[in-house]
Amino acid sequence: PRLLSRFFFADEKVTRVVAEINGLDAELDPQQYLVLLNQLHLSQAQLLAILEQIMEECIPTQRHSRDYLVKFPEELLVDNLGNHMLFAAECLLAGTFLELEEADGAQLRPKARNLLCSLELVRTVLREQSLSQPSSYPEHVQAVLVQFDRLFAEFELSYVSSLVAVKSPEEIYRQQEIIVLFCETVERALRLGYLTQEMIDGYEPLLMFTIPRLAIISGLLIYPEGPLSLEQSPEQMSRVFSPFYSLLKKIRDLLRVLSVEELCLLERSLCTAE
């Protein structure tokens, strides 16, 4: 169960697969090459997962900040992001830029080289430690892990920033405003009896439609100075709502002519309609 022991065997597997790939002629046996390449990705993912656990156990207060992850598009925040970063670094070092522009790739190569050199040092140090004292992390081991964690975070942020448009601080703030709007909408719906606490605690599927619908009404009428304010230009709104600027204006104009009773009836119907 010791992490260093698990790291040793995971590292052995990576080394074995790399040796098999290096001894294979990919042109003569492309099918086997693809099989081994898949095995390499899986074994590297396992190695990185164990390394992540080791860093959490060994240097929990010295980890490099990952606050920048909130800037990334949601579709990139997957479990294997770290493994993808490692693969990207290996490709950059080999002169393959994947989806990047050549200039961006050339600029990132030094960071990729530093990251991979740091990873090799981590593997060497942890292997030695696992064979001598697999239950402790001396100071020099901690220093190597801290350096690797920093280089990995710096490369990850730089690579993704070159690949896609990361969220600006303004966009992040707008998304936080939307979160607040949804929270206030739920609180108001509970107070007015549109929803019940049991529905929320039970993750009622209908809520995925009900809450956004109610939030649009709240954002247009109840909290008109919030993230759905139509006094601002579409460019100033969150990208979640800006494409629907004209439609939101029409909805607001229709809502304004409703009486209190009609608005209440509308909101209740939105809580039941599919």
Short mmCIF file of N, CA and C in Angstrom, two decimals, residues 25 32 131 137 165 196 227 265:
data_model
loop_
_atom_site.label_atom_id
_atom_site.label_comp_id
_atom_site.label_asym_id
_atom_site.label_seq_id
_atom_site.Cartn_x
_atom_site.Cartn_y
_atom_site.Cartn_z
N ASP A 25 10.15 -1.73 -35.00
CA ASP A 25 10.13 -0.98 -36.25
C ASP A 25 8.67 -0.66 -36.57
N GLN A 32 1.17 -3.14 -33.94
CA GLN A 32 1.79 -3.34 -32.64
C GLN A 32 2.29 -2.03 -32.06
N LEU A 131 13.62 2.14 -2.96
CA LEU A 131 14.47 0.98 -2.71
C LEU A 131 15.21 1.07 -1.39
N TYR A 137 10.20 10.74 3.11
CA TYR A 137 10.50 11.67 2.03
C TYR A 137 11.52 12.69 2.55
N ALA A 165 -8.33 30.21 -26.22
CA ALA A 165 -8.52 31.49 -25.52
C ALA A 165 -8.98 31.20 -24.09
N THR A 196 -39.11 22.83 -3.69
CA THR A 196 -39.01 22.33 -2.31
C THR A 196 -37.57 21.90 -2.05
N PRO A 227 -26.11 40.14 -13.84
CA PRO A 227 -25.43 39.68 -15.06
C PRO A 227 -26.30 39.69 -16.30
N LEU A 265 -48.10 33.00 -12.03
CA LEU A 265 -48.62 31.85 -12.78
C LEU A 265 -47.59 31.36 -13.81
#
